[in-house]
Amino acid sequence: MRMLVALCLLLWTLPAVAQTPASGGGEFVRGAAVLRITALTPEILRVQIAPQGRFPEDASWAIPASVRSRRATVTPRTDGFETAALVVHVDPATLRLTVTDRAGKTIAADAADPLRLEGDAFTLRKALPLGEHYFALGDKTGPFDRRGASYVNWNTDAFGYEGTTDPIYKSIPFALSVGGAGGAYGLFLDNTRRSWFDFGHREEGVLAIGAPAGPIDYYLIAGPTPAEVVRRYTDLTGKAPLPPRWALGYQQSRYSYMSDAEVRDIAGKARESGIPLDVIWLDIDFQDRNRPFTTNAAAYPDLKRLAADLRSTGIRLVAITDLHIAAAPDQGYAPYDSGKAGGHFLTNPDGSLYVAPVWPGPAVFPDFTRAATRAWWGGLYKGLADGIAGFWNDMNEPAIFETPSKTMPLDIVHRIDSDDFAPRSASHAEIHNVYGMENARATHDGLLKLQPDARPFVMTRAAYAGAQRYAVTWTGDNSSSPEHLRLSVQQLLNLGLSGMAWSGADVGGFVGGASPELLTRWVAIGAFTPIFRVHVTKDGPRTEPWADSPEHLAIRRKFIEARYRLLPYLYAVAEETARAGDPVMRPVWYDYPSQLAPACDQSMSFTLGRDLLVAAPPRYETGRAYDVCLPSAGWYDYWSGLPVAEKHKEMPALDRLPVYVRPGTILPRQPLARSTAEVPQGPLELHVYPGPDCHGALYWDDGASLHGATLRQEITCTVTPQGLTLDFGKRAGAYRPWWKEIAVTIHGWDGDGRVKGIRTTRDVSARTLSFTLKDQPGAKRIEIVR
Ligand code: MIG
């Protein structure tokens, strides 16, 4: 622990005192209250308040101790301190905090009366200036911009949620402010209780955040760009790691595929109808009486064999493993017996086992905040993990049946014995919001222990800040409607801004089941979202791509195929996300700041990586043409490869989803394959769209291992008076890729096009120039003369 200067009460009316540079911040006292501000980095401040002068234990489920202990150098000022990026002002009379950049522009400022207390509850009040817009907060519903709304963080099984239902499945108490005078900033309240964020809903001009108890402990993360804030938020809470490559493929699910025969039939139909497919999901009916870690032997007589047979055709199985363990003593049900023997289940305040109804009937619940319980849980995957490629942690809010609260009583006793927490018991009120994340963590860590060099694949429904380290996610039980298709785009964007780069919505909608048109529209958009999975409720219609007419199948196939052709681009984005923390799917303004105030409705527009922009119709149901406004002139239509006007109209046609490419993109693609496991036949494609800042990246590896060889290469291009120069950087890493040749296509090309020693082909109407090179592992310049 660093030394902090304790100031006596006498000092409270004097200017507050900043600490020495080495301490990385300052402590400010007023009466009994202490405000502690610590600069973890020049741009990240941790703010803790102890109203009675005693800080709670310094521990966190979201931010590891090694990160919390970072310190930036600070310089004291009379009213605070400064870092290399920020100036921290504290008003000694009120402890009001104002953070500016070094030019004096306000990034975030407290409102008058910055802290209100009521028993254990607290409210922090900050200014909500005109012109600021608020995002993130996980999968919450409502409008994309959270300004004017109010939200509660409480993980909730929200079956059939509506466009304004709150709370739903996740609690990520992180808000991103964009558009303010000092640039974007983030606010992360590291408090696991039922916290809330109010963006000027209750009180005009006031951003209020609070919780009923728990630490007053938040992080103020400066940008100035939104991307810098999100990256820094993931410096704190962790980056979403590179998933296994198959997770980027098309995934087919239904509640439930009822038998071995049905699963084989789905795999066969996918092949017959030419639908590339990587994953089939097993929902609860694959189990014996809904008991996690069992198999219904009548329906699935040989799961390993099924998995192996599918695997030989490039398809993997992901299976559900809910956390509620059937309370089935003396029945030879190992998860119950071993969990009971090890003391791994939650208890009532009187020490008796907490038993409540969920899918298996009476169930017990693992105490995931104990490291020992997580290790026990992880061990349950032994055996299953040999054949099943990934696991699905549903119901981990946790959901409980037959109770109005939909979850367990707040006085259920958890034991904390983990990380840098002091071992102690804790109420469910404290643990509720982290329970699902610790469930996913236990699964992730367990899989890693069983297969130390394989990237674990876990999908979780509930989450707290930092869940991206352990699992991908989806938006739960959405509905089959155009409104929910729109809502899903908002949710996935906000999840990405909340660190959860890998998310999907049930394509087609879960509740109700999609009409053929809705499913086709949703598949088209879903093909450009991070996790691409069709899923539907039990009594819903069939929603496999081939379920409707040949016309619908053909359109759906076209979009699924487009996804597979883009795999080299998508995989390079994925790898960059794992390092930098950028979302995979982003609001247009993430990379193009002018688009915070776009010239037309961009509610259904987003980018996939920086270079592809999807402009879906804001309301396809109207059947009317809509405006597309691109971030600048010079963009290209992805499908035709032709340049398009910066502002133009599109019709919401069923078979067209407008997708555009940034001028300056070198887009890697591959020949069509029927799964990510299939080795593409033919050259790697490089599509060059000339423009400013022209570059592309290649990243490849075996797609599955954590510590294997990799391949990384940068390619740039420059428009010259004579034509175009293409520069291959030297390849890094020892991985040997599948391609032997590279097929280059230059778009928007009007000249002749000669490349020394290489035959080129011009297509005048497509305005392309094409040529094939042998693979280019070394640095190499290709001059193309007009
Ligand atoms: O009470 O496992 O959100 O995707 O199909 C419903 C059955 C439990 C909820 C999940 C949904 C899944 C369903 N589950």
CSV table of C-alpha atoms in Angstrom, one decimal, residues 2-407:
chain,number,residue,atom,x,y,z
A,2,ARG,CA,1.3,3.4,-0.9
A,3,MET,CA,1.5,6.0,1.9
A,4,LEU,CA,-1.2,8.6,1.8
A,5,VAL,CA,-1.0,11.8,3.8
A,6,ALA,CA,-3.8,11.9,6.3
A,7,LEU,CA,-5.0,15.4,6.7
A,8,CYS,CA,-6.5,16.6,9.9
A,9,LEU,CA,-9.9,18.0,10.1
A,10,LEU,CA,-8.6,21.5,10.5
A,11,LEU,CA,-7.5,21.6,7.0
A,12,TRP,CA,-10.9,21.2,5.5
A,13,THR,CA,-11.4,24.9,4.7
A,14,LEU,CA,-7.9,25.3,3.4
A,15,PRO,CA,-6.9,24.5,-0.2
A,16,ALA,CA,-6.9,20.7,-0.5
A,17,VAL,CA,-3.4,19.3,-0.7
A,18,ALA,CA,-2.1,17.3,-3.7
A,19,GLN,CA,0.3,14.5,-3.0
A,20,THR,CA,3.9,14.1,-4.0
A,21,PRO,CA,4.4,13.0,-7.6
A,22,ALA,CA,5.4,9.5,-6.6
A,23,SER,CA,2.0,8.8,-5.0
A,24,GLY,CA,0.3,9.0,-8.3
A,25,GLY,CA,-2.6,11.2,-7.2
A,26,GLY,CA,-4.0,13.1,-4.3
A,27,GLU,CA,-6.2,12.8,-1.3
A,28,PHE,CA,-8.6,15.6,-0.4
A,29,VAL,CA,-10.4,15.9,2.9
A,30,ARG,CA,-13.6,17.7,3.9
A,31,GLY,CA,-14.9,17.0,7.4
A,32,ALA,CA,-14.8,13.3,7.8
A,33,ALA,CA,-15.0,12.7,4.1
A,34,VAL,CA,-12.0,11.7,2.0
A,35,LEU,CA,-11.8,12.0,-1.7
A,36,ARG,CA,-8.9,9.9,-3.2
A,37,ILE,CA,-8.0,10.4,-6.8
A,38,THR,CA,-5.3,8.1,-8.3
A,39,ALA,CA,-3.9,8.5,-11.8
A,40,LEU,CA,-3.3,4.9,-13.0
A,41,THR,CA,-2.1,6.3,-16.3
A,42,PRO,CA,-2.0,9.9,-17.6
A,43,GLU,CA,-5.5,9.4,-18.9
A,44,ILE,CA,-7.2,7.1,-16.4
A,45,LEU,CA,-8.2,8.4,-13.0
A,46,ARG,CA,-9.6,6.3,-10.2
A,47,VAL,CA,-11.9,8.2,-7.9
A,48,GLN,CA,-12.8,6.8,-4.5
A,49,ILE,CA,-14.8,8.5,-1.8
A,50,ALA,CA,-14.9,7.5,1.9
A,51,PRO,CA,-17.7,9.5,3.4
A,52,GLN,CA,-16.6,8.6,6.9
A,53,GLY,CA,-12.9,8.5,6.1
A,54,ARG,CA,-12.6,4.7,5.9
A,55,PHE,CA,-12.2,3.1,2.5
A,56,PRO,CA,-13.6,-0.4,1.9
A,57,GLU,CA,-11.2,-3.2,1.0
A,58,ASP,CA,-9.4,-2.5,-2.3
A,59,ALA,CA,-10.5,-5.5,-4.5
A,60,SER,CA,-12.4,-5.9,-7.7
A,61,TRP,CA,-14.1,-8.5,-9.9
A,62,ALA,CA,-13.6,-6.3,-13.0
A,63,ILE,CA,-10.0,-4.9,-12.7
A,64,PRO,CA,-7.1,-7.1,-11.6
A,65,ALA,CA,-4.9,-5.9,-8.8
A,66,SER,CA,-1.9,-5.7,-11.2
A,67,VAL,CA,-3.8,-3.1,-13.2
A,68,ARG,CA,-5.3,-1.2,-10.2
A,69,SER,CA,-1.8,-0.8,-8.8
A,70,ARG,CA,-0.5,1.1,-11.9
A,71,ARG,CA,0.6,4.7,-11.2
A,72,ALA,CA,1.3,7.7,-13.5
A,73,THR,CA,3.6,10.5,-12.5
A,74,VAL,CA,1.6,13.5,-11.3
A,75,THR,CA,2.6,17.1,-10.5
A,76,PRO,CA,0.9,18.8,-7.6
A,77,ARG,CA,-1.1,22.0,-8.1
A,78,THR,CA,-2.7,24.2,-5.5
A,79,ASP,CA,-6.1,22.8,-6.2
A,80,GLY,CA,-5.2,19.3,-7.3
A,81,PHE,CA,-2.6,17.8,-9.6
A,82,GLU,CA,-1.9,17.2,-13.2
A,83,THR,CA,-0.8,14.3,-15.3
A,84,ALA,CA,0.8,14.3,-18.7
A,85,ALA,CA,-2.7,14.5,-20.2
A,86,LEU,CA,-5.1,15.8,-17.5
A,87,VAL,CA,-5.5,18.5,-15.0
A,88,VAL,CA,-7.5,17.6,-11.8
A,89,HIS,CA,-9.1,20.4,-9.9
A,90,VAL,CA,-10.8,19.8,-6.5
A,91,ASP,CA,-12.8,22.6,-4.9
A,92,PRO,CA,-11.7,22.3,-1.2
A,93,ALA,CA,-15.0,23.7,0.1
A,94,THR,CA,-17.2,21.2,-1.7
A,95,LEU,CA,-14.8,18.5,-3.0
A,96,ARG,CA,-16.3,19.2,-6.4
A,97,LEU,CA,-14.0,17.6,-9.0
A,98,THR,CA,-13.4,19.0,-12.4
A,99,VAL,CA,-11.1,17.3,-14.9
A,100,THR,CA,-9.8,19.2,-17.9
A,101,ASP,CA,-7.3,18.5,-20.6
A,102,ARG,CA,-4.0,20.4,-20.5
A,103,ALA,CA,-5.5,23.1,-22.7
A,104,GLY,CA,-8.1,23.7,-20.0
A,105,LYS,CA,-11.1,22.2,-21.9
A,106,THR,CA,-13.5,20.4,-19.5
A,107,ILE,CA,-13.7,16.7,-19.9
A,108,ALA,CA,-15.9,15.9,-16.9
A,109,ALA,CA,-17.1,18.1,-14.1
A,110,ASP,CA,-19.1,17.4,-10.9
A,111,ALA,CA,-22.4,19.2,-10.6
A,112,ALA,CA,-23.2,21.2,-7.5
A,113,ASP,CA,-23.8,18.9,-4.6
A,114,PRO,CA,-21.6,16.2,-6.1
A,115,LEU,CA,-22.2,13.5,-3.5
A,116,ARG,CA,-25.5,12.7,-1.8
A,117,LEU,CA,-25.7,10.0,0.9
A,118,GLU,CA,-28.7,8.3,2.4
A,119,GLY,CA,-27.7,5.5,4.7
A,120,ASP,CA,-25.5,3.2,2.6
A,121,ALA,CA,-26.8,4.6,-0.6
A,122,PHE,CA,-25.0,7.2,-2.6
A,123,THR,CA,-25.5,9.4,-5.6
A,124,LEU,CA,-22.7,11.0,-7.6
A,125,ARG,CA,-23.8,14.0,-9.6
A,126,LYS,CA,-22.0,15.3,-12.6
A,127,ALA,CA,-22.7,17.9,-15.2
A,128,LEU,CA,-24.5,16.7,-18.4
A,129,PRO,CA,-23.6,19.4,-20.9
A,130,LEU,CA,-25.6,20.1,-24.0
A,131,GLY,CA,-24.1,18.3,-26.9
A,132,GLU,CA,-22.8,15.2,-25.0
A,133,HIS,CA,-24.2,11.9,-26.0
A,134,TYR,CA,-24.0,8.7,-23.9
A,135,PHE,CA,-23.4,5.1,-25.0
A,136,ALA,CA,-22.3,1.7,-23.7
A,137,LEU,CA,-23.9,0.2,-20.5
A,138,GLY,CA,-24.0,-3.3,-22.1
A,139,ASP,CA,-27.0,-4.8,-23.8
A,140,LYS,CA,-29.6,-2.3,-22.5
A,141,THR,CA,-32.6,-1.5,-24.6
A,142,GLY,CA,-34.0,1.9,-25.4
A,143,PRO,CA,-32.5,4.3,-28.0
A,144,PHE,CA,-28.9,4.0,-29.0
A,145,ASP,CA,-28.0,7.3,-27.4
A,146,ARG,CA,-28.8,7.0,-23.7
A,147,ARG,CA,-29.1,10.8,-23.1
A,148,GLY,CA,-32.4,11.6,-21.4
A,149,ALA,CA,-32.9,8.0,-20.1
A,150,SER,CA,-32.4,6.2,-16.8
A,151,TYR,CA,-31.1,2.7,-16.3
A,152,VAL,CA,-30.7,0.1,-13.6
A,153,ASN,CA,-28.0,-2.5,-13.4
A,154,TRP,CA,-29.4,-5.7,-12.3
A,155,ASN,CA,-28.9,-8.9,-14.2
A,156,THR,CA,-32.4,-10.1,-15.2
A,157,ASP,CA,-33.8,-13.0,-17.2
A,158,ALA,CA,-35.9,-10.9,-19.4
A,159,PHE,CA,-37.7,-13.4,-21.7
A,160,GLY,CA,-39.7,-11.5,-24.3
A,161,TYR,CA,-38.2,-8.1,-23.3
A,162,GLU,CA,-39.6,-5.0,-25.1
A,163,GLY,CA,-37.7,-2.1,-26.7
A,164,THR,CA,-37.7,-0.2,-23.4
A,165,THR,CA,-37.5,-3.1,-20.8
A,166,ASP,CA,-34.8,-2.4,-18.2
A,167,PRO,CA,-32.9,-4.0,-16.6
A,168,ILE,CA,-32.2,-7.0,-18.8
A,169,TYR,CA,-29.4,-9.6,-18.8
A,170,LYS,CA,-26.2,-7.6,-18.2
A,171,SER,CA,-24.8,-5.1,-15.8
A,172,ILE,CA,-21.9,-3.2,-17.2
A,173,PRO,CA,-21.7,0.0,-15.3
A,174,PHE,CA,-19.7,1.8,-17.9
A,175,ALA,CA,-20.9,4.8,-19.8
A,176,LEU,CA,-19.1,6.5,-22.7
A,177,SER,CA,-19.7,10.2,-23.3
A,178,VAL,CA,-19.1,11.5,-26.7
A,179,GLY,CA,-19.3,15.0,-28.1
A,180,GLY,CA,-18.2,17.0,-25.0
A,181,ALA,CA,-15.9,20.0,-25.0
A,182,GLY,CA,-12.8,18.1,-23.9
A,183,GLY,CA,-13.5,15.1,-26.0
A,184,ALA,CA,-14.9,11.7,-25.2
A,185,TYR,CA,-14.6,10.2,-21.8
A,186,GLY,CA,-15.7,7.1,-20.0
A,187,LEU,CA,-17.2,6.6,-16.5
A,188,PHE,CA,-16.9,3.1,-15.0
A,189,LEU,CA,-18.5,2.6,-11.6
A,190,ASP,CA,-16.9,-0.5,-10.1
A,191,ASN,CA,-19.7,-1.4,-7.8
A,192,THR,CA,-21.5,-4.7,-8.2
A,193,ARG,CA,-24.7,-3.7,-6.5
A,194,ARG,CA,-28.0,-2.7,-8.1
A,195,SER,CA,-26.5,0.5,-9.4
A,196,TRP,CA,-28.2,3.0,-11.7
A,197,PHE,CA,-27.2,5.6,-14.3
A,198,ASP,CA,-29.4,8.6,-15.0
A,199,PHE,CA,-28.6,10.7,-18.0
A,200,GLY,CA,-30.6,13.8,-17.3
A,201,HIS,CA,-33.8,12.0,-17.0
A,202,ARG,CA,-34.7,12.9,-13.4
A,203,GLU,CA,-32.8,16.2,-13.4
A,204,GLU,CA,-32.1,18.3,-16.4
A,205,GLY,CA,-28.4,18.8,-17.0
A,206,VAL,CA,-27.3,16.2,-14.4
A,207,LEU,CA,-25.6,12.9,-14.9
A,208,ALA,CA,-26.4,11.0,-11.8
A,209,ILE,CA,-25.1,7.6,-10.9
A,210,GLY,CA,-25.6,5.7,-7.7
A,211,ALA,CA,-25.9,2.5,-5.9
A,212,PRO,CA,-27.8,1.3,-2.8
A,213,ALA,CA,-24.5,0.3,-1.0
A,214,GLY,CA,-21.0,-0.8,-1.8
A,215,PRO,CA,-17.9,1.2,-2.6
A,216,ILE,CA,-18.0,4.7,-4.1
A,217,ASP,CA,-15.3,3.8,-6.6
A,218,TYR,CA,-15.3,4.9,-10.2
A,219,TYR,CA,-12.9,5.4,-13.0
A,220,LEU,CA,-12.8,8.4,-15.2
A,221,ILE,CA,-11.2,7.5,-18.5
A,222,ALA,CA,-10.2,10.3,-20.9
A,223,GLY,CA,-10.0,10.1,-24.7
A,224,PRO,CA,-10.1,12.4,-26.4
A,225,THR,CA,-11.5,10.0,-29.1
A,226,PRO,CA,-14.1,7.4,-28.3
A,227,ALA,CA,-11.8,4.7,-29.6
A,228,GLU,CA,-9.1,5.8,-27.0
A,229,VAL,CA,-11.7,5.6,-24.2
A,230,VAL,CA,-12.9,2.1,-25.2
A,231,ARG,CA,-9.4,0.9,-25.6
A,232,ARG,CA,-8.5,2.3,-22.2
A,233,TYR,CA,-11.6,0.8,-20.6
A,234,THR,CA,-10.4,-2.6,-21.9
A,235,ASP,CA,-6.9,-1.9,-20.6
A,236,LEU,CA,-8.7,-1.9,-17.2
A,237,THR,CA,-11.2,-4.7,-17.6
A,238,GLY,CA,-9.5,-6.8,-20.3
A,239,LYS,CA,-9.5,-7.4,-24.0
A,240,ALA,CA,-11.8,-9.9,-25.7
A,241,PRO,CA,-9.4,-12.6,-26.8
A,242,LEU,CA,-9.2,-13.9,-30.3
A,243,PRO,CA,-11.9,-16.6,-30.5
A,244,PRO,CA,-11.4,-19.9,-32.3
A,245,ARG,CA,-11.8,-19.2,-36.0
A,246,TRP,CA,-14.8,-21.4,-36.3
A,247,ALA,CA,-16.7,-19.0,-34.0
A,248,LEU,CA,-16.6,-16.5,-36.9
A,249,GLY,CA,-18.5,-18.9,-39.1
A,250,TYR,CA,-22.3,-19.3,-39.5
A,251,GLN,CA,-24.0,-21.0,-36.5
A,252,GLN,CA,-27.3,-22.8,-36.5
A,253,SER,CA,-29.3,-23.2,-33.4
A,254,ARG,CA,-32.8,-23.9,-32.2
A,255,TYR,CA,-34.4,-24.6,-28.9
A,256,SER,CA,-33.9,-27.6,-29.3
A,257,TYR,CA,-32.5,-30.0,-31.8
A,258,MET,CA,-34.1,-33.0,-30.2
A,259,SER,CA,-32.0,-35.9,-31.4
A,260,ASP,CA,-28.9,-37.2,-33.0
A,261,ALA,CA,-30.9,-37.8,-36.1
A,262,GLU,CA,-32.2,-34.2,-36.2
A,263,VAL,CA,-28.7,-32.8,-35.8
A,264,ARG,CA,-27.4,-35.0,-38.6
A,265,ASP,CA,-30.4,-33.9,-40.7
A,266,ILE,CA,-29.6,-30.2,-40.1
A,267,ALA,CA,-26.0,-30.8,-41.1
A,268,GLY,CA,-27.1,-32.6,-44.2
A,269,LYS,CA,-29.6,-30.0,-45.2
A,270,ALA,CA,-27.0,-27.3,-44.8
A,271,ARG,CA,-24.7,-29.1,-47.2
A,272,GLU,CA,-27.5,-29.9,-49.7
A,273,SER,CA,-28.7,-26.3,-49.8
A,274,GLY,CA,-25.2,-25.0,-50.1
A,275,ILE,CA,-25.2,-23.2,-46.8
A,276,PRO,CA,-21.7,-22.9,-45.3
A,277,LEU,CA,-21.9,-23.9,-41.6
A,278,ASP,CA,-19.5,-24.1,-38.7
A,279,VAL,CA,-21.6,-24.8,-35.6
A,280,ILE,CA,-24.8,-26.6,-34.5
A,281,TRP,CA,-26.0,-25.7,-31.0
A,282,LEU,CA,-27.4,-28.2,-28.5
A,283,ASP,CA,-30.0,-26.6,-26.3
A,284,ILE,CA,-31.3,-28.1,-23.0
A,285,ASP,CA,-33.1,-31.0,-24.6
A,286,PHE,CA,-29.9,-32.8,-25.3
A,287,GLN,CA,-29.7,-33.5,-21.6
A,288,ASP,CA,-31.3,-36.0,-19.4
A,289,ARG,CA,-34.2,-34.4,-17.6
A,290,ASN,CA,-32.6,-30.9,-18.0
A,291,ARG,CA,-29.7,-31.9,-15.8
A,292,PRO,CA,-26.5,-30.1,-16.7
A,293,PHE,CA,-23.6,-32.3,-17.6
A,294,THR,CA,-25.8,-35.3,-18.6
A,295,THR,CA,-26.9,-36.5,-22.0
A,296,ASN,CA,-30.3,-37.9,-22.9
A,297,ALA,CA,-29.1,-41.3,-24.0
A,298,ALA,CA,-32.3,-42.1,-25.9
A,299,ALA,CA,-32.1,-39.0,-28.1
A,300,TYR,CA,-28.3,-38.8,-28.2
A,301,PRO,CA,-27.0,-42.3,-27.9
A,302,ASP,CA,-23.4,-41.4,-28.8
A,303,LEU,CA,-22.6,-37.8,-28.5
A,304,LYS,CA,-18.9,-38.3,-29.1
A,305,ARG,CA,-19.5,-40.1,-32.3
A,306,LEU,CA,-22.0,-37.5,-33.4
A,307,ALA,CA,-19.4,-34.8,-32.7
A,308,ALA,CA,-16.7,-36.7,-34.5
A,309,ASP,CA,-18.8,-37.4,-37.6
A,310,LEU,CA,-19.9,-33.7,-37.8
A,311,ARG,CA,-16.3,-32.6,-37.2
A,312,SER,CA,-15.1,-34.6,-40.2
A,313,THR,CA,-17.4,-32.4,-42.3
A,314,GLY,CA,-16.2,-29.1,-40.7
A,315,ILE,CA,-19.1,-28.7,-38.3
A,316,ARG,CA,-18.7,-28.3,-34.6
A,317,LEU,CA,-21.1,-28.8,-31.7
A,318,VAL,CA,-21.6,-26.2,-28.9
A,319,ALA,CA,-23.6,-27.5,-25.9
A,320,ILE,CA,-25.5,-25.8,-23.2
A,321,THR,CA,-24.4,-26.3,-19.6
A,322,ASP,CA,-26.6,-24.2,-17.3
A,323,LEU,CA,-25.3,-23.5,-13.8
A,324,HIS,CA,-28.3,-24.9,-11.9
A,325,ILE,CA,-27.4,-28.3,-10.7
A,326,ALA,CA,-30.3,-30.7,-10.1
A,327,ALA,CA,-30.8,-31.2,-6.3
A,328,ALA,CA,-30.7,-34.9,-6.8
A,329,PRO,CA,-29.0,-36.6,-3.9
A,330,ASP,CA,-28.2,-40.3,-4.0
A,331,GLN,CA,-29.1,-40.7,-7.6
A,332,GLY,CA,-25.6,-41.1,-8.9
A,333,TYR,CA,-25.7,-37.5,-10.4
A,334,ALA,CA,-22.0,-36.6,-10.0
A,335,PRO,CA,-22.3,-32.8,-10.3
A,336,TYR,CA,-24.6,-32.8,-7.3
A,337,ASP,CA,-22.7,-35.4,-5.3
A,338,SER,CA,-19.3,-33.9,-5.9
A,339,GLY,CA,-20.5,-30.3,-5.4
A,340,LYS,CA,-22.3,-31.2,-2.2
A,341,ALA,CA,-19.3,-33.1,-0.8
A,342,GLY,CA,-17.0,-30.1,-1.7
A,343,GLY,CA,-19.3,-27.5,-0.1
A,344,HIS,CA,-19.7,-25.8,-3.4
A,345,PHE,CA,-23.3,-24.7,-3.3
A,346,LEU,CA,-24.9,-21.5,-2.0
A,347,THR,CA,-26.7,-21.5,1.3
A,348,ASN,CA,-29.5,-19.8,3.0
A,349,PRO,CA,-28.6,-17.4,5.9
A,350,ASP,CA,-29.3,-20.3,8.4
A,351,GLY,CA,-26.6,-22.4,6.7
A,352,SER,CA,-29.0,-24.8,4.9
A,353,LEU,CA,-28.6,-25.5,1.2
A,354,TYR,CA,-30.5,-23.0,-1.0
A,355,VAL,CA,-32.7,-25.0,-3.3
A,356,ALA,CA,-34.9,-23.4,-5.9
A,357,PRO,CA,-36.8,-24.5,-9.1
A,358,VAL,CA,-35.3,-24.1,-12.5
A,359,TRP,CA,-35.1,-26.4,-15.5
A,360,PRO,CA,-34.1,-29.6,-13.7
A,361,GLY,CA,-36.8,-28.9,-11.0
A,362,PRO,CA,-35.3,-28.3,-7.5
A,363,ALA,CA,-31.8,-27.1,-8.1
A,364,VAL,CA,-28.7,-25.9,-6.2
A,365,PHE,CA,-26.3,-23.2,-7.2
A,366,PRO,CA,-22.5,-23.1,-7.3
A,367,ASP,CA,-20.7,-20.5,-5.2
A,368,PHE,CA,-18.7,-19.1,-8.1
A,369,THR,CA,-17.0,-16.4,-6.1
A,370,ARG,CA,-14.9,-19.1,-4.5
A,371,ALA,CA,-11.8,-20.0,-6.6
A,372,ALA,CA,-12.2,-23.6,-5.3
A,373,THR,CA,-15.8,-23.8,-6.6
A,374,ARG,CA,-14.8,-22.4,-9.9
A,375,ALA,CA,-12.1,-25.1,-10.2
A,376,TRP,CA,-14.6,-27.8,-9.3
A,377,TRP,CA,-17.1,-26.4,-11.9
A,378,GLY,CA,-14.4,-26.3,-14.5
A,379,GLY,CA,-13.6,-30.0,-13.9
A,380,LEU,CA,-17.2,-30.9,-14.8
A,381,TYR,CA,-16.3,-30.3,-18.4
A,382,LYS,CA,-13.9,-33.2,-18.4
A,383,GLY,CA,-15.2,-35.8,-20.9
A,384,LEU,CA,-17.7,-33.4,-22.5
A,385,ALA,CA,-14.9,-31.2,-23.7
A,386,ASP,CA,-13.4,-34.0,-25.7
A,387,GLY,CA,-16.0,-33.8,-28.4
A,388,ILE,CA,-18.0,-30.6,-27.8
A,389,ALA,CA,-16.2,-27.6,-29.1
A,390,GLY,CA,-17.7,-24.9,-27.0
A,391,PHE,CA,-20.2,-24.3,-24.2
A,392,TRP,CA,-23.1,-22.1,-23.5
A,393,ASN,CA,-23.7,-20.7,-20.0
A,394,ASP,CA,-27.4,-19.6,-20.0
A,395,MET,CA,-29.6,-18.6,-17.1
A,396,ASN,CA,-26.7,-17.2,-15.1
A,397,GLU,CA,-28.3,-14.0,-13.9
A,398,PRO,CA,-29.2,-16.3,-12.2
A,399,ALA,CA,-32.7,-17.1,-13.3
A,400,ILE,CA,-35.0,-18.8,-10.8
A,401,PHE,CA,-38.5,-20.0,-11.6
A,402,GLU,CA,-41.7,-19.5,-9.6
A,403,THR,CA,-40.6,-16.3,-7.9
A,404,PRO,CA,-41.6,-12.8,-8.8
A,405,SER,CA,-38.1,-11.4,-8.5
A,406,LYS,CA,-37.0,-14.1,-11.1
A,407,THR,CA,-33.8,-14.6,-9.1
